[in-house]
Short mmCIF file of C-alpha atoms in Angstrom, two decimals:
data_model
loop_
_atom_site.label_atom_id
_atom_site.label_comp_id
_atom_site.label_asym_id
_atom_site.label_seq_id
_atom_site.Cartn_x
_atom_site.Cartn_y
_atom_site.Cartn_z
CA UNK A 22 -75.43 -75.12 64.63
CA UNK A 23 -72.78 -72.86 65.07
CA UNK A 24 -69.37 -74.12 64.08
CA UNK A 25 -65.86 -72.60 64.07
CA UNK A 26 -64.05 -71.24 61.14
CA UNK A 27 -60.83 -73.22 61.76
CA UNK A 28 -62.92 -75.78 59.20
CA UNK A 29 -62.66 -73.82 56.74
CA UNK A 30 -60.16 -75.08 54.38
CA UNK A 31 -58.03 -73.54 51.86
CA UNK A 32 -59.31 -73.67 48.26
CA UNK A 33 -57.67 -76.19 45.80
CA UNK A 34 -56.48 -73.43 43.93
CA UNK A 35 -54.35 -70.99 46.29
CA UNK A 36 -51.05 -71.07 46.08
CA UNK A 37 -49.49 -73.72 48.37
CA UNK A 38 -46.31 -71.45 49.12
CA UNK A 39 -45.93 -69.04 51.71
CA UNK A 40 -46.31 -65.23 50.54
CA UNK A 41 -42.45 -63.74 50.51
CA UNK A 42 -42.43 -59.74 51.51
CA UNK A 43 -39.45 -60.04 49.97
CA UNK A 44 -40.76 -61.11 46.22
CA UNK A 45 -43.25 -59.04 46.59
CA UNK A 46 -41.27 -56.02 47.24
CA UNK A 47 -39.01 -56.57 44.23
CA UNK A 48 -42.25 -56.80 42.28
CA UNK A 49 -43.32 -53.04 43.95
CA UNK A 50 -39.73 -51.67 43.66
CA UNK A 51 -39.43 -52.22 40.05
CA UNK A 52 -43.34 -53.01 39.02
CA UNK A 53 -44.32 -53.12 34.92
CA UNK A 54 -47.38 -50.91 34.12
CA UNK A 55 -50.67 -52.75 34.17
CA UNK A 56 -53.31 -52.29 31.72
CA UNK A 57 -56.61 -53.39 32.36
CA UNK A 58 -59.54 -53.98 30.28
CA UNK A 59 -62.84 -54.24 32.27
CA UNK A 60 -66.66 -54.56 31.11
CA UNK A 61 -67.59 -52.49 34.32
CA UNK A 62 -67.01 -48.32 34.98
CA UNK A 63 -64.67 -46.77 37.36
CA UNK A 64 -66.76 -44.86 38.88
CA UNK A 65 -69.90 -47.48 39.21
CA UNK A 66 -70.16 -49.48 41.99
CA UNK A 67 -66.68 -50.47 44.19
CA UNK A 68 -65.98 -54.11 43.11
CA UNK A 69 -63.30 -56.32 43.05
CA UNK A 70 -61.56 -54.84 39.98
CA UNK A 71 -61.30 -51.28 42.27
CA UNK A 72 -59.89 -52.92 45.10
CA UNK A 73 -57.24 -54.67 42.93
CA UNK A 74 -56.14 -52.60 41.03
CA UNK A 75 -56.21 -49.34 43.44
CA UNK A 76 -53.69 -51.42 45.12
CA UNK A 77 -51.50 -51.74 41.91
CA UNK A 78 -52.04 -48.34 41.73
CA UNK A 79 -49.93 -47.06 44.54
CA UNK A 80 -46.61 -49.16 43.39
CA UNK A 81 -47.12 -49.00 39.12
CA UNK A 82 -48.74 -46.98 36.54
CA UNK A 83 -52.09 -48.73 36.46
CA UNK A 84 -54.34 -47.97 32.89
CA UNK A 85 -57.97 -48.76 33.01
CA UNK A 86 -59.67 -49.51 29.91
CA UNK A 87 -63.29 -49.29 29.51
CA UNK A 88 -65.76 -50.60 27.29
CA UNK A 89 -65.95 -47.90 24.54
CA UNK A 90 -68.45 -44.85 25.01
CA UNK A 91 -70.86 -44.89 22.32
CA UNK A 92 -72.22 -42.12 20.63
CA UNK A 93 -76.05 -42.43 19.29
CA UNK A 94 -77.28 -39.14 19.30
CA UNK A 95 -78.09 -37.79 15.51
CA UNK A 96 -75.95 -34.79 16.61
CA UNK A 97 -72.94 -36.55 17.42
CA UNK A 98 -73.34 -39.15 14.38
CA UNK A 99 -69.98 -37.01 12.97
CA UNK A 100 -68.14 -37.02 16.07
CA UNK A 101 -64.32 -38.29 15.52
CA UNK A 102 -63.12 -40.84 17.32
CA UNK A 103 -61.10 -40.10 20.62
CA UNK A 104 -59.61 -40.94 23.81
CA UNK A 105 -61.18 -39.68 27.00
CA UNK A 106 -58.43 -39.75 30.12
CA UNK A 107 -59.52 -39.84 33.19
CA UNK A 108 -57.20 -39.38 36.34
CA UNK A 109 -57.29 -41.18 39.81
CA UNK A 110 -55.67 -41.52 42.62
CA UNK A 111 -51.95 -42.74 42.58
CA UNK A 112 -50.80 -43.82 39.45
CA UNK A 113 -54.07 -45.03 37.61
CA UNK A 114 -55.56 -43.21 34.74
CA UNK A 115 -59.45 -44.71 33.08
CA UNK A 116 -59.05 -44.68 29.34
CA UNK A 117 -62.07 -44.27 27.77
CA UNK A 118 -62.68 -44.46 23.56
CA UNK A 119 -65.61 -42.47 22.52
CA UNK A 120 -67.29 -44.09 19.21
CA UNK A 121 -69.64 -43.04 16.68
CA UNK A 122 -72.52 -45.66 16.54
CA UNK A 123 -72.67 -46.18 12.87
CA UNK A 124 -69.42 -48.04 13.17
CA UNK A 125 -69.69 -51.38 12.40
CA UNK A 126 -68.30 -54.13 15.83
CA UNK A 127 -64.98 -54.79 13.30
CA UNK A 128 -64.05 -51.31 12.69
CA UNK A 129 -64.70 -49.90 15.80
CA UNK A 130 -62.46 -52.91 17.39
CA UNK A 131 -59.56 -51.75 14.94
CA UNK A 132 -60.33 -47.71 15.89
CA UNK A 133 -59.76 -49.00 19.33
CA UNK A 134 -56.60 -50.64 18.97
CA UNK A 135 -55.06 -48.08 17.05
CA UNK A 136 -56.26 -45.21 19.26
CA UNK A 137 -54.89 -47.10 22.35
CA UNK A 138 -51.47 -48.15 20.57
CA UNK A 139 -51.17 -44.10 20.11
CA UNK A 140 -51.61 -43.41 23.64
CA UNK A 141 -49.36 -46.68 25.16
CA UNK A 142 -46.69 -45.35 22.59
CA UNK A 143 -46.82 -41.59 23.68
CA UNK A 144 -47.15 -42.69 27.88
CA UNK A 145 -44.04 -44.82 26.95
CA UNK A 146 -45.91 -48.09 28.16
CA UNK A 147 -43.53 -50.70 27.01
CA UNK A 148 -43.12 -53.22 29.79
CA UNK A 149 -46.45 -54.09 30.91
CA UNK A 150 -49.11 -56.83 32.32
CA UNK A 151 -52.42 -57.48 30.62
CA UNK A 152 -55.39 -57.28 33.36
CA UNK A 153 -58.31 -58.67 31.50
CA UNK A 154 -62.19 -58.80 32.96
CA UNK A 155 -63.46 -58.96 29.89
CA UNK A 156 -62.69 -61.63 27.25
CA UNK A 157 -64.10 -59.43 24.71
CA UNK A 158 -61.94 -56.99 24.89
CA UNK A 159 -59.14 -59.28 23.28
CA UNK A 160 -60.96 -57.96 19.59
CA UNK A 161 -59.17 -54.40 20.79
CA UNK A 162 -55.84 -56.10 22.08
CA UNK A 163 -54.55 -58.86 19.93
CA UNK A 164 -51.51 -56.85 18.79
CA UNK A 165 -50.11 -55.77 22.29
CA UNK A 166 -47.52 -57.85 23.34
CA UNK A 167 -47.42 -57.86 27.20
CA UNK A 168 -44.54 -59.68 29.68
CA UNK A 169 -47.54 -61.48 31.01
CA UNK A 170 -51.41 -61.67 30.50
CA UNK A 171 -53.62 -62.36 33.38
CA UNK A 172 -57.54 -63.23 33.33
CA UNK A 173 -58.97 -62.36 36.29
CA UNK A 174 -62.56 -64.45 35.87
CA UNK A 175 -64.52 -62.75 38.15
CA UNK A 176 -68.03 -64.03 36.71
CA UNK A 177 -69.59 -66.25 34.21
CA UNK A 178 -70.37 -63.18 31.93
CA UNK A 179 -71.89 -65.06 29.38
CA UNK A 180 -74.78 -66.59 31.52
CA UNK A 181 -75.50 -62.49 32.08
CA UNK A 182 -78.46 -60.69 30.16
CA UNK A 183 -77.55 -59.10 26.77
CA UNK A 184 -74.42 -61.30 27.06
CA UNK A 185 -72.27 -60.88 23.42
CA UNK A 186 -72.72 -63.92 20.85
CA UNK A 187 -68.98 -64.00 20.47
CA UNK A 188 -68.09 -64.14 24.61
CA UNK A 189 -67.76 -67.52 24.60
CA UNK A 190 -65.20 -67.94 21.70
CA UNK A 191 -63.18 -64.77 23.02
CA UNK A 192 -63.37 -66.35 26.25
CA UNK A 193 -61.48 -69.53 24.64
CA UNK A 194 -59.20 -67.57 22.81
CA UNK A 195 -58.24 -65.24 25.93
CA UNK A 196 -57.28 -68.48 27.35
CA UNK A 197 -55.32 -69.69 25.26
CA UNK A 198 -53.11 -66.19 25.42
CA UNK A 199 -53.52 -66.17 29.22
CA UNK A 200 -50.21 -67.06 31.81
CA UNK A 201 -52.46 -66.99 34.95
CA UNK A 202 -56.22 -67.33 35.52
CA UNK A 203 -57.73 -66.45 38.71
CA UNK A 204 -61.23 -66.83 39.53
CA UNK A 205 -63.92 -64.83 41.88
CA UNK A 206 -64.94 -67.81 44.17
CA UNK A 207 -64.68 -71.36 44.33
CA UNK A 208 -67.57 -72.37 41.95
CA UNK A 209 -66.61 -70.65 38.77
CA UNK A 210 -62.65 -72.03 39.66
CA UNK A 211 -64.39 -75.49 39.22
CA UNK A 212 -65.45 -74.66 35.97
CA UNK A 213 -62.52 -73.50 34.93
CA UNK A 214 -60.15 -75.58 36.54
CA UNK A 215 -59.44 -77.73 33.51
CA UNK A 216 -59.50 -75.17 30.78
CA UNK A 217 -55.99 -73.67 31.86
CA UNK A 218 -52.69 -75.08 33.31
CA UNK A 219 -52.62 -72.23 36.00
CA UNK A 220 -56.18 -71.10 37.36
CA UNK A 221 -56.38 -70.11 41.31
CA UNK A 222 -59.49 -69.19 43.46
CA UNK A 223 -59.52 -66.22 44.83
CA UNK A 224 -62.68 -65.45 46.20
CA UNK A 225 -64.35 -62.01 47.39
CA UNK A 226 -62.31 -60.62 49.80
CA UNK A 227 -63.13 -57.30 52.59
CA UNK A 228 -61.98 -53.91 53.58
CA UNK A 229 -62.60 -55.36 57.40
CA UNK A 230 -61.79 -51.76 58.58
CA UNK A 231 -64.04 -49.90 55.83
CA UNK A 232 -67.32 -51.58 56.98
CA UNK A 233 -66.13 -52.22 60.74
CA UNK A 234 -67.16 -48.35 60.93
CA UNK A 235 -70.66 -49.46 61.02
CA UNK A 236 -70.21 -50.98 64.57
CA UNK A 237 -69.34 -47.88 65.83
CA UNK A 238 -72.50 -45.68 65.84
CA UNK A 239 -72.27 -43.87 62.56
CA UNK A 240 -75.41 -41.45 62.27
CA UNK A 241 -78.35 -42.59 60.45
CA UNK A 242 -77.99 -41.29 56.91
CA UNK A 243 -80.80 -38.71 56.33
CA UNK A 244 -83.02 -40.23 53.86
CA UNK A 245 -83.09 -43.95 55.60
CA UNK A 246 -83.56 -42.72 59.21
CA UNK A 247 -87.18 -41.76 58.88
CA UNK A 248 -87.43 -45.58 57.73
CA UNK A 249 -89.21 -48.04 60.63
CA UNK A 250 -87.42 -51.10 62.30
CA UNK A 251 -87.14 -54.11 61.63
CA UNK A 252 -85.15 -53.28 58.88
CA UNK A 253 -83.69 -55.62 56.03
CA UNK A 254 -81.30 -54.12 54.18
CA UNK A 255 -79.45 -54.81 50.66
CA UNK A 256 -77.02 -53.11 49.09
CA UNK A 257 -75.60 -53.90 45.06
CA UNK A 258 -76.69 -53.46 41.33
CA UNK A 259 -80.26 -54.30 41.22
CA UNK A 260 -80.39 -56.34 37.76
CA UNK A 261 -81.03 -59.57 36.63
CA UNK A 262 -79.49 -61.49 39.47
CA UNK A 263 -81.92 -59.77 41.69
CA UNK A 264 -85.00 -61.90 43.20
CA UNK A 265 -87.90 -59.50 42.55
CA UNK A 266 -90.42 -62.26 43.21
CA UNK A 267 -88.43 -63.28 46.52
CA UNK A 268 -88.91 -59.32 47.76
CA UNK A 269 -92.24 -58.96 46.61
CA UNK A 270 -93.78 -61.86 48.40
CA UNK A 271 -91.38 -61.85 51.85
CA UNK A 272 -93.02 -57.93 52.05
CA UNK A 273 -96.35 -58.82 51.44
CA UNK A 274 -96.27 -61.51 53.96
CA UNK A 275 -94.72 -58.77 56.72
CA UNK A 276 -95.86 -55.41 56.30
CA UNK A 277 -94.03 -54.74 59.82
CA UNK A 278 -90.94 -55.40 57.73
CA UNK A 279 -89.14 -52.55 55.88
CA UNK A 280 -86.82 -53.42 53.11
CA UNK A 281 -83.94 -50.76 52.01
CA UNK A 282 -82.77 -51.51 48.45
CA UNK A 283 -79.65 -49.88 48.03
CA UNK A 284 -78.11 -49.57 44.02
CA UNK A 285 -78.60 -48.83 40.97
CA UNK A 286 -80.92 -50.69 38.19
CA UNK A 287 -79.76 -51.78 35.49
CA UNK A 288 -80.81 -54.15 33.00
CA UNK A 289 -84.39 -54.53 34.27
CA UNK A 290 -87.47 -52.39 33.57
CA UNK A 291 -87.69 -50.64 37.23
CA UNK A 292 -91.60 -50.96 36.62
CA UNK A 293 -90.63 -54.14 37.07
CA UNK A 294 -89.44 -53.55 40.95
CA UNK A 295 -92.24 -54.66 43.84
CA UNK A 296 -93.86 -51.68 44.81
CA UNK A 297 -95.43 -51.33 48.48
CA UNK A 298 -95.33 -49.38 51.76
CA UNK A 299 -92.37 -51.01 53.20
CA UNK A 300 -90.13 -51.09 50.05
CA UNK A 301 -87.40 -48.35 49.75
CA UNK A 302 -85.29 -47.39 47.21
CA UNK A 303 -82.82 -45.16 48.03
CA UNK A 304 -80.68 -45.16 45.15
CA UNK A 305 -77.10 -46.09 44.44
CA UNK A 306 -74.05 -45.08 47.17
CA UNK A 307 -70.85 -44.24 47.15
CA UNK A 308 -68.81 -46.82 48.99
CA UNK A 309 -67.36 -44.86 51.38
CA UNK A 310 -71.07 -43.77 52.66
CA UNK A 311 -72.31 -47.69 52.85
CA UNK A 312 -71.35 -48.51 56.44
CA UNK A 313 -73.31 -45.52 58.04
CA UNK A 314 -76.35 -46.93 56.16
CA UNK A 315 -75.12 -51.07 56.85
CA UNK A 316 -75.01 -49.51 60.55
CA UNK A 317 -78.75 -49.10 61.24
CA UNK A 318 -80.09 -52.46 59.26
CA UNK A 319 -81.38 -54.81 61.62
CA UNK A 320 -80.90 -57.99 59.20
CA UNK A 321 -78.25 -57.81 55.79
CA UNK A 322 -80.17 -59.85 52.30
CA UNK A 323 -78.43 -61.38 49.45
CA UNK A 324 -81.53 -61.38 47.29
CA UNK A 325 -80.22 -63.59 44.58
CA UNK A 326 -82.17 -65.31 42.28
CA UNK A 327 -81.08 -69.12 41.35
CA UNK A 328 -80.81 -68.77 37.72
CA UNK A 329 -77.73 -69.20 35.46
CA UNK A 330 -76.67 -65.83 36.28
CA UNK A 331 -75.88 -66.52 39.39
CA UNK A 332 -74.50 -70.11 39.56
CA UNK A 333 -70.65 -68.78 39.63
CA UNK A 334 -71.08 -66.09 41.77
CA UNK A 335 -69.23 -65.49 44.76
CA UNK A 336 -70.82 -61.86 46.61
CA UNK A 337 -68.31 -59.75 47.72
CA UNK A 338 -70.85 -58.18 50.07
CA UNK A 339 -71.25 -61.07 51.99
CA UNK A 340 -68.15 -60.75 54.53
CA UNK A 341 -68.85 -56.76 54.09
CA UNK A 342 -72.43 -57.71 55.84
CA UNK A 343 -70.01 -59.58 58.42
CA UNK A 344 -67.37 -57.11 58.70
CA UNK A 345 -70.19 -54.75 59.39
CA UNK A 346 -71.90 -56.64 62.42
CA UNK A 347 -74.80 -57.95 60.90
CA UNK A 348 -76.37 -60.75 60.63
CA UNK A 349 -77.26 -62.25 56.95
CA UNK A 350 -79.94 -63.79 55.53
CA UNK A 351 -78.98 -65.19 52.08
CA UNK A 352 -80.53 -67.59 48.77
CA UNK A 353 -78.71 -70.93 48.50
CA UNK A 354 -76.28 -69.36 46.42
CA UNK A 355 -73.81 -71.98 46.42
CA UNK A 356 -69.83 -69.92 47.46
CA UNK A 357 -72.24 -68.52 50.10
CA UNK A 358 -73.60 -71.86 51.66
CA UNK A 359 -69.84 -72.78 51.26
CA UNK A 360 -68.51 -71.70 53.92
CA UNK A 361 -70.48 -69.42 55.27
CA UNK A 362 -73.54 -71.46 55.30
CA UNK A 363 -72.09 -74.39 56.10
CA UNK A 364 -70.48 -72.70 59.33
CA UNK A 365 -73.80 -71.39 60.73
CA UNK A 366 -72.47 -67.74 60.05
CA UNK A 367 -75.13 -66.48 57.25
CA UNK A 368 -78.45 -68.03 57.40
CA UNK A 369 -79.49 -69.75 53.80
CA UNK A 370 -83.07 -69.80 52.41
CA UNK A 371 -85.01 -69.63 49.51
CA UNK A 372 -88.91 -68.87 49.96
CA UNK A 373 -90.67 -66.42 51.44
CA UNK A 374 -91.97 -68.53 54.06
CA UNK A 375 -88.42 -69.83 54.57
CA UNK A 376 -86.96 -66.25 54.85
CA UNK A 377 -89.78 -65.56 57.45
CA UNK A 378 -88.16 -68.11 59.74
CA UNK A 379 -84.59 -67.29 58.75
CA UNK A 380 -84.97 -63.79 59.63
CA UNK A 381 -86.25 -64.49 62.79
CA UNK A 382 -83.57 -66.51 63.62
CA UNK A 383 -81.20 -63.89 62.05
CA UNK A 384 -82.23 -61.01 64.56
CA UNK A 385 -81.83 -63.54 67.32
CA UNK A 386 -78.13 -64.63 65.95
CA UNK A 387 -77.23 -60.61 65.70
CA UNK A 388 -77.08 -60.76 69.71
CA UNK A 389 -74.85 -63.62 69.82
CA UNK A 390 -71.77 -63.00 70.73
CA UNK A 391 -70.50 -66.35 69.61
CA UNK A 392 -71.40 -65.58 66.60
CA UNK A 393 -69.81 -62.61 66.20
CA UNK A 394 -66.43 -63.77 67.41
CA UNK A 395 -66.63 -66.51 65.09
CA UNK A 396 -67.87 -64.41 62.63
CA UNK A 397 -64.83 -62.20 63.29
CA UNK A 398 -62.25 -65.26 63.80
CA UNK A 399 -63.50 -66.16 60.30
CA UNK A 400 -62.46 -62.53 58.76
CA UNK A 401 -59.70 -62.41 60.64
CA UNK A 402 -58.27 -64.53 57.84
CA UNK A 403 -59.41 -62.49 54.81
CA UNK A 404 -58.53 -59.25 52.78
CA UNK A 405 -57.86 -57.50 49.51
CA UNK A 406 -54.59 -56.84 51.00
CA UNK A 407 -53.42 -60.68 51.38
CA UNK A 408 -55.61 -61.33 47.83
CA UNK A 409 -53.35 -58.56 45.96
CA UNK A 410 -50.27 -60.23 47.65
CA UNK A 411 -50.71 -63.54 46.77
CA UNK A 412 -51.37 -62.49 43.26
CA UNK A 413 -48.46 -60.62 43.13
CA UNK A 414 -46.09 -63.55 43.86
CA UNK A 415 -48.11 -65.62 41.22
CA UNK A 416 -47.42 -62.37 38.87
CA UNK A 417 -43.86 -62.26 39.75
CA UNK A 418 -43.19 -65.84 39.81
CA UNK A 419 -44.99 -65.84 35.89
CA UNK A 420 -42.54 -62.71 35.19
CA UNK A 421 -39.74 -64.69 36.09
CA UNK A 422 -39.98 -67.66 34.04
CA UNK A 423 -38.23 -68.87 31.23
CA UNK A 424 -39.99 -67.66 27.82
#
């Protein structure tokens, strides 16, 4: 049954003060650089590391580290050592380390550090906050010596594929350095709750006006419009998360179904992808071109499988989906049954037959206008604008206190 947002409470871990415009500003006015280490690439696919730190971006210098480049070609075996600088918008530059591969994981760690020390040094970067994403990156970064360090725990990375050995460890030791932890959803805060003094929820958030385009008629992008209807769409990395099985069977069961896989694949074999008549792969998208092909889906999938991968993950493109105008069919993924579920908004199963039914009642739901205002009451509450915000004062209020 349908239910109304105003149930949904605030997490355990937000901050129980009210956000000052005026703490925040002296934070902008006066802001300390912010380097960032990340596991993911700029330019991949738009995630909650791009909409923070874009934000950062247009009040401090903002410095985007990257897992190093690697080198493996014979050819480049000789190839020195160096910093690749990339430069975006505002005031944030990707710093990317290109490696030989015969370095050994010790060496190239202390390459790193000293290449990066060199650059900080010659950009004057004195005065700044540690963004981590990745806890391995600390094997680069143990000698910087930042006003504050911040671990922004977006996923469980070591329950990923080809996770490192040392993760865990690294992720104990970043800890232990770390002032603030925030966390991508509500399940992974659990987990963490009572490894830190100061860990705070902050779940996936929305660009409401971004994917609102796709209520307003966008054309139907050129390779998806010759696609039939009904059609259930998905856009994201395609890796191990993914529920090949799940896809495989719901399309073999309802050939009058067309599925449109947006994203890249990574990870997996793609001989590994279910192959058939109404499967279509598209490729990866920019971000800026997903609502024109959200616009013309009929139902929006989180395909997730239920496997460790997933247990702490909380999908970002879940109140896109919303914010879009579509209705959502997802697995029991748990920070989408909660709330989301649990408020009738997004429609949970697991099995084929189950999604069958669910996407039934999904098309039905996508002509409710109750559910779309409570769908949009629901949003109404959320964006990367109030998440930056409110980690700003948590920021400001860490920069502030006593040493």
């Amino acid at each position: 049954m349908l239910q109304t947002p105003t149930s949904v409470a605030s997490p355990p871990a937000q901050p129980n003060h009210p956000i000052s415009p005026a703490r925040v500003a002296r934070f902008t006015a006066g802001a300390p650089d912010i380097v960032c280490f990340c596991h993911l690439v700029w330019e991949f696919v738009w995630q909650r590391p791009q909409h923070l730190l874009s934000r950062f971006a247009r009040h401090s210098r903002v410095y985007f580290v990257e897992d190093p480049c690697w080198h493996h070609d014979p050819a480049d075996r000789q190839i020195a050592p160096h910093l690749e600088i990339k430069v975006k918008e505002n005031n944030l530059k990707v710093v990317v380390v290109h490696l030989p591969r015969q370095l050994a994981d010790a060496e190239a760690e202390a390459v790193q550090e000293r290449l990066l020390h060199g650059y900080f040094a010659a950009e004057e970067v004195n005065d700044f906050v540690a963004w981590y994403y990745t806890p391995m990156a600390i094997g680069k970064s143990r000698s910087f010596r930042p006003l504050v360090t911040v671990y922004d725990c977006m996923d469980e990375l070591a329950a990923f594929a080809f996770a490192p050995p040392l993760l865990k460890a690294r992720e104990q030791e970043l800890l232990d350095r770390a002032d603030l932890v925030f966390t991508g959803g509500q399940s992974i805060y659990e987990a963490k709750a009572d490894r830190h003094p100061a860990v705070y929820a902050f779940p996936s958030s929305i660009e409401k006006e971004h994917f609102a385009k796709a209520r307003k008629g966008l054309p139907d992008p050129a390779d998806q419009k010759a696609i039939p209807h009904p059609r259930i769409g998905f856009f994201g990395v395609i890796d191990e998360r993914f529920d090949i099985e799940l896809v495989r069977a719901l399309a073999a069961r309802r050939p009058d179904w067309h599925f449109v896989l947006l994203g890249p694949v990574v990870k997996i074999d793609p001989a590994t992808l279910p192959r058939a008549a109404n499967i279509h792969y598209p490729g990866g998208k920019a971000y800026a071109e997903l609502p024109a092909y959200v616009g013309h889906w009929d139902v929006a999938a989180l395909f997730f499988a239920r496997n460790e991968s997933t247990r702490y993950i909380s999908p970002t493109k879940t109140p896109e989906y919303l914010a879009a105008g579509k209705p959502v069919v997802s697995t029991s993924i748990r920070d989408v049954v909660r709330p989301y579920g649990d408020l009738g908004l997004v429609q949970i199963a697991d099995t084929a037959p189950e999604w069958e039914k669910a996407v039934a009642t999904a098309l039905a739901q996508g002509q409710d206008a109750r559910w779309r205002a409570a769908v949009d009451k629901l949003l109404g509450t959320m964006s990367w604008d109030l998440t930056w915000q409110r980690m700003v004062t948590l920021v400001q209020g860490a920069l502030a206190a006593p040493e």
